[in-house]
XYZ file of C-alpha atoms in Angstrom:
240
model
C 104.632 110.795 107.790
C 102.694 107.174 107.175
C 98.899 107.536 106.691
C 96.410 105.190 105.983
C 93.182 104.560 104.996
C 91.279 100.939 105.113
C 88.220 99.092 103.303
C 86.462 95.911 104.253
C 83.606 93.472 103.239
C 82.427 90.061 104.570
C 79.987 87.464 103.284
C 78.259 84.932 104.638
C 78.355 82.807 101.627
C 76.454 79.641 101.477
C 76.885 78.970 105.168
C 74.004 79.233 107.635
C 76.458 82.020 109.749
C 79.575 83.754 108.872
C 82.034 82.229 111.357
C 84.853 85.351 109.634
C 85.941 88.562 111.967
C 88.162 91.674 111.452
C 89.200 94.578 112.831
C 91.669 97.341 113.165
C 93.373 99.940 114.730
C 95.633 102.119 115.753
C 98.025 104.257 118.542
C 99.540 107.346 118.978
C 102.970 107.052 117.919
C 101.743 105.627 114.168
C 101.527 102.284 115.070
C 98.550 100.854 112.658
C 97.086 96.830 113.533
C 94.943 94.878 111.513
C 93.238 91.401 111.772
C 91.207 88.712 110.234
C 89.926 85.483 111.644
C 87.791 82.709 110.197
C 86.847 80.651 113.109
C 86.824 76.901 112.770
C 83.726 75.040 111.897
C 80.056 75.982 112.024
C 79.176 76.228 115.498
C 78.580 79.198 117.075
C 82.303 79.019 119.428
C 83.746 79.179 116.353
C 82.426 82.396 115.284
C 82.628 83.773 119.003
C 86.132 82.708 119.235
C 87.225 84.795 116.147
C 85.831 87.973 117.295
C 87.580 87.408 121.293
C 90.561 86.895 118.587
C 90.175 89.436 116.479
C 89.427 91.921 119.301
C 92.203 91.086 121.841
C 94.743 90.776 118.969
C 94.081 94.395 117.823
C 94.626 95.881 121.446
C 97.660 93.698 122.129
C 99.326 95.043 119.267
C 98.452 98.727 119.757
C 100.425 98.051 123.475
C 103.258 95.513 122.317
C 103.768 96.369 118.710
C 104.248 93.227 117.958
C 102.620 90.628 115.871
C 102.991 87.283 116.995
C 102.569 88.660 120.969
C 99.187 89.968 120.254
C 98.085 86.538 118.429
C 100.087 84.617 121.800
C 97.572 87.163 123.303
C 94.516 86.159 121.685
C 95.607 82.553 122.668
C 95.302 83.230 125.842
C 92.295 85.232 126.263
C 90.022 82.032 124.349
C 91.182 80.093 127.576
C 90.089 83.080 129.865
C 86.533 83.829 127.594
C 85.977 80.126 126.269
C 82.212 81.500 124.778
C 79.580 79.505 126.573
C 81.152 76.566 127.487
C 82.018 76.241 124.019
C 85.609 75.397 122.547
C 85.579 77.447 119.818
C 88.682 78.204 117.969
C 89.672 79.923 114.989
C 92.503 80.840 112.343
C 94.143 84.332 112.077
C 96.450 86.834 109.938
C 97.401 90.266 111.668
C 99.422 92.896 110.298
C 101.353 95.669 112.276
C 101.757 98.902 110.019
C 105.076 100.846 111.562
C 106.677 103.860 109.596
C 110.547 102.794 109.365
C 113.116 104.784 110.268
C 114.034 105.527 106.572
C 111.619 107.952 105.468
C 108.663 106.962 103.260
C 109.181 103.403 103.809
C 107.090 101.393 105.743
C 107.545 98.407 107.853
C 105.013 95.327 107.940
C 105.253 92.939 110.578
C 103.011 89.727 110.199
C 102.118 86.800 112.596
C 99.356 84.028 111.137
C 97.889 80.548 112.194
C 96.029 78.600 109.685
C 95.140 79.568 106.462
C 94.132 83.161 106.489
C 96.352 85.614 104.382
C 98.479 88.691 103.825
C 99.098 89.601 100.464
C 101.569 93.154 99.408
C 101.117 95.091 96.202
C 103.806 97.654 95.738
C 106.134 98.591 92.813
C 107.588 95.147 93.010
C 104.815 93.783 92.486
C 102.274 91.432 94.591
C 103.748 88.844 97.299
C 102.171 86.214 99.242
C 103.595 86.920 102.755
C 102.238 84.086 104.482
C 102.062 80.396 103.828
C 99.308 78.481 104.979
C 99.372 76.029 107.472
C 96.929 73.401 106.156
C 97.728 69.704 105.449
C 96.954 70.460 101.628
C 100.235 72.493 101.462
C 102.362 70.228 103.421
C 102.115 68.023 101.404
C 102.836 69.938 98.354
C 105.745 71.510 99.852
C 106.662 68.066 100.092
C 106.259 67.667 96.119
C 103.056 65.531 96.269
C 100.856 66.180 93.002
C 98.136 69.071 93.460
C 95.361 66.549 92.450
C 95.939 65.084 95.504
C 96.938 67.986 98.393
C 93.860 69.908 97.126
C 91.815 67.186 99.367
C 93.651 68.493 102.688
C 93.546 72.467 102.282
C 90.586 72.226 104.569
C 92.473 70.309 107.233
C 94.349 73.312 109.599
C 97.628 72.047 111.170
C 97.820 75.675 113.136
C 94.897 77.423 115.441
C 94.571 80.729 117.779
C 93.795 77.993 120.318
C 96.948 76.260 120.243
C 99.308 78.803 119.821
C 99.679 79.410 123.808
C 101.124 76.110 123.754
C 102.908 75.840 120.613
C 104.405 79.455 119.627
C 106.862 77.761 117.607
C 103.962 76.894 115.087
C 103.064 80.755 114.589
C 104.104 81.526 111.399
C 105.763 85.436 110.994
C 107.096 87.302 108.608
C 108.653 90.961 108.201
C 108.944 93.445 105.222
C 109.843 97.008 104.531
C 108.473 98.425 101.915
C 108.660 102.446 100.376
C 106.228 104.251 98.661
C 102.736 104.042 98.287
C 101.730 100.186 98.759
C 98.406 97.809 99.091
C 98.054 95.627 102.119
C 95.830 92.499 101.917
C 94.010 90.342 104.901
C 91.718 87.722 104.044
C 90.202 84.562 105.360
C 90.244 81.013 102.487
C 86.449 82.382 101.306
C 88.821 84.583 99.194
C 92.107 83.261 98.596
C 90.918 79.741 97.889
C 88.171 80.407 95.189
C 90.676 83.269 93.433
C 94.048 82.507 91.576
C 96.997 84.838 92.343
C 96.657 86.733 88.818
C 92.794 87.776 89.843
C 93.415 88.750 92.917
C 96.632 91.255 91.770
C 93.758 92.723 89.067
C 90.942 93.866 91.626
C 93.689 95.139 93.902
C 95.489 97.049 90.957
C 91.849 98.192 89.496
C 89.779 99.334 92.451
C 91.531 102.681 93.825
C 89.046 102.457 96.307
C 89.848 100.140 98.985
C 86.382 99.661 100.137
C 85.379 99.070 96.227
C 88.219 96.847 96.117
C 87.596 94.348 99.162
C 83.854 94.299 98.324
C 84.434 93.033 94.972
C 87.077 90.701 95.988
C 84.445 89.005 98.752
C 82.061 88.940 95.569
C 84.374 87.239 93.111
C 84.615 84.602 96.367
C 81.007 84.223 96.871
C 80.251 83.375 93.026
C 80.160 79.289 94.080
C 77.369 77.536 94.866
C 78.806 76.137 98.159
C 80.842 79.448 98.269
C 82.485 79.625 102.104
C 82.355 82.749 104.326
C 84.413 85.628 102.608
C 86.466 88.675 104.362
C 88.748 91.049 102.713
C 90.595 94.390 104.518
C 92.424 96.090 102.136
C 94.657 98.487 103.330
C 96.437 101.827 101.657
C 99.212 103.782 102.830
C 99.788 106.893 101.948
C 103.040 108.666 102.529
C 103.248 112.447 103.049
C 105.854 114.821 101.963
């Protein structure tokens, strides 16, 4: 038996309104969702769109068990709920938590637009299980000098918006992992500010996961011109 137990933390930052959203859930049979969004821009659609996001993606998933149907999902439901006449949109990680059928393992399966991540501490170790979709690391996949693509990380080449029209773009990944292991959502406010090695330290150090995501959304705020920061750290536990 797969349980679970979650912390979170958000922070405005040095924004006038924290555009960032998150939630989780889960069903019956052990199923587990969970989400972040950073919605895109300042306005207030944006920060409208990644709650509609956020929300519908966690329900979708509960029904479908899937990850990229509840984020096609979400896509649609911004056309259906577009907030005040507004076109907001947003970026989005979510994470669906299903025990495999090897016991104590568990099985992760990830859909993402943008530049919001999922991160997995276990006994091997953390891994990046996304890869953003931002000009900035375009180009360095394509071997430009980081000098240069660290102008374009704030340039999205992937949205919630568009993904109703462009599935293709969704980016998805799957893992099974066993034992006792440290799941990871956040939006840029934390993964840009905070270098892989700092980020495996407060999630190695802070048993607590609530602890742990507040002081990761801290370490993100410390800049001046800090952005809006969201962590959700998640725990499983497995049961003899």
């Amino acid at each position: 038996m797969v349980r679970w137990r979650v912390g979170h933390a958000t922070h405005i930052g040095s924004r006038s309104s924290n555009a960032d959203s998150y939630r989780f859930g889960s069903h019956i049979t052990g199923r587990a969702v969970f989400a972040v969004a950073d919605g895109i821009g300042s306005k207030p659609g944006a920060a409208e769109a990644a709650r509609i996001a956020a929300r519908t993606t966690i329900s979708a998933a509960v029904a479908t068990g899937t990850a990229m149907q509840a984020l096609l999902e979400a896509s649609h439901h911004l056309d259906l709920e577009q907030p005040g006449g507004s076109f907001g949109d947003t970026v989005m990680v979510v994470a669906v938590m299903s025990p495999a059928t090897t016991p104590g393992t568990v099985s992760w399966d990830i859909a993402w637009v943008g530049d919001c991540r999922a991160y997995l501490l276990d006994a091997d170790g953390l891994r990046q299980l996304t890869h953003d979709h931002t000009k900035g690391q375009r180009l360095r996949d394509a071997g430009i000098d980081e000098l240069t693509a660290a102008r374009f990380d704030n340039i999205v080449l992937t949205s919630v918006r568009n993904a109703i029209n462009d599935p293709a773009g969704i980016g998805t990944a799957s893992v099974t992992s066993k034992g006792h292991q440290r799941l990871l959502l956040v939006s840029d406010g934390v993964s840009k500010p905070l270098p892989d090695d700092m980020i495996e330290c407060a999630l190695t150090e802070f048993s607590n996961p609530k602890e742990c995501a507040r002081a990761l959304v801290e370490l993100g705020v410390l800049d001046d011109r800090a952005d809006n920061a969201t962590a959700l750290v998640v725990d499983t536990i497995i049961a003899s």
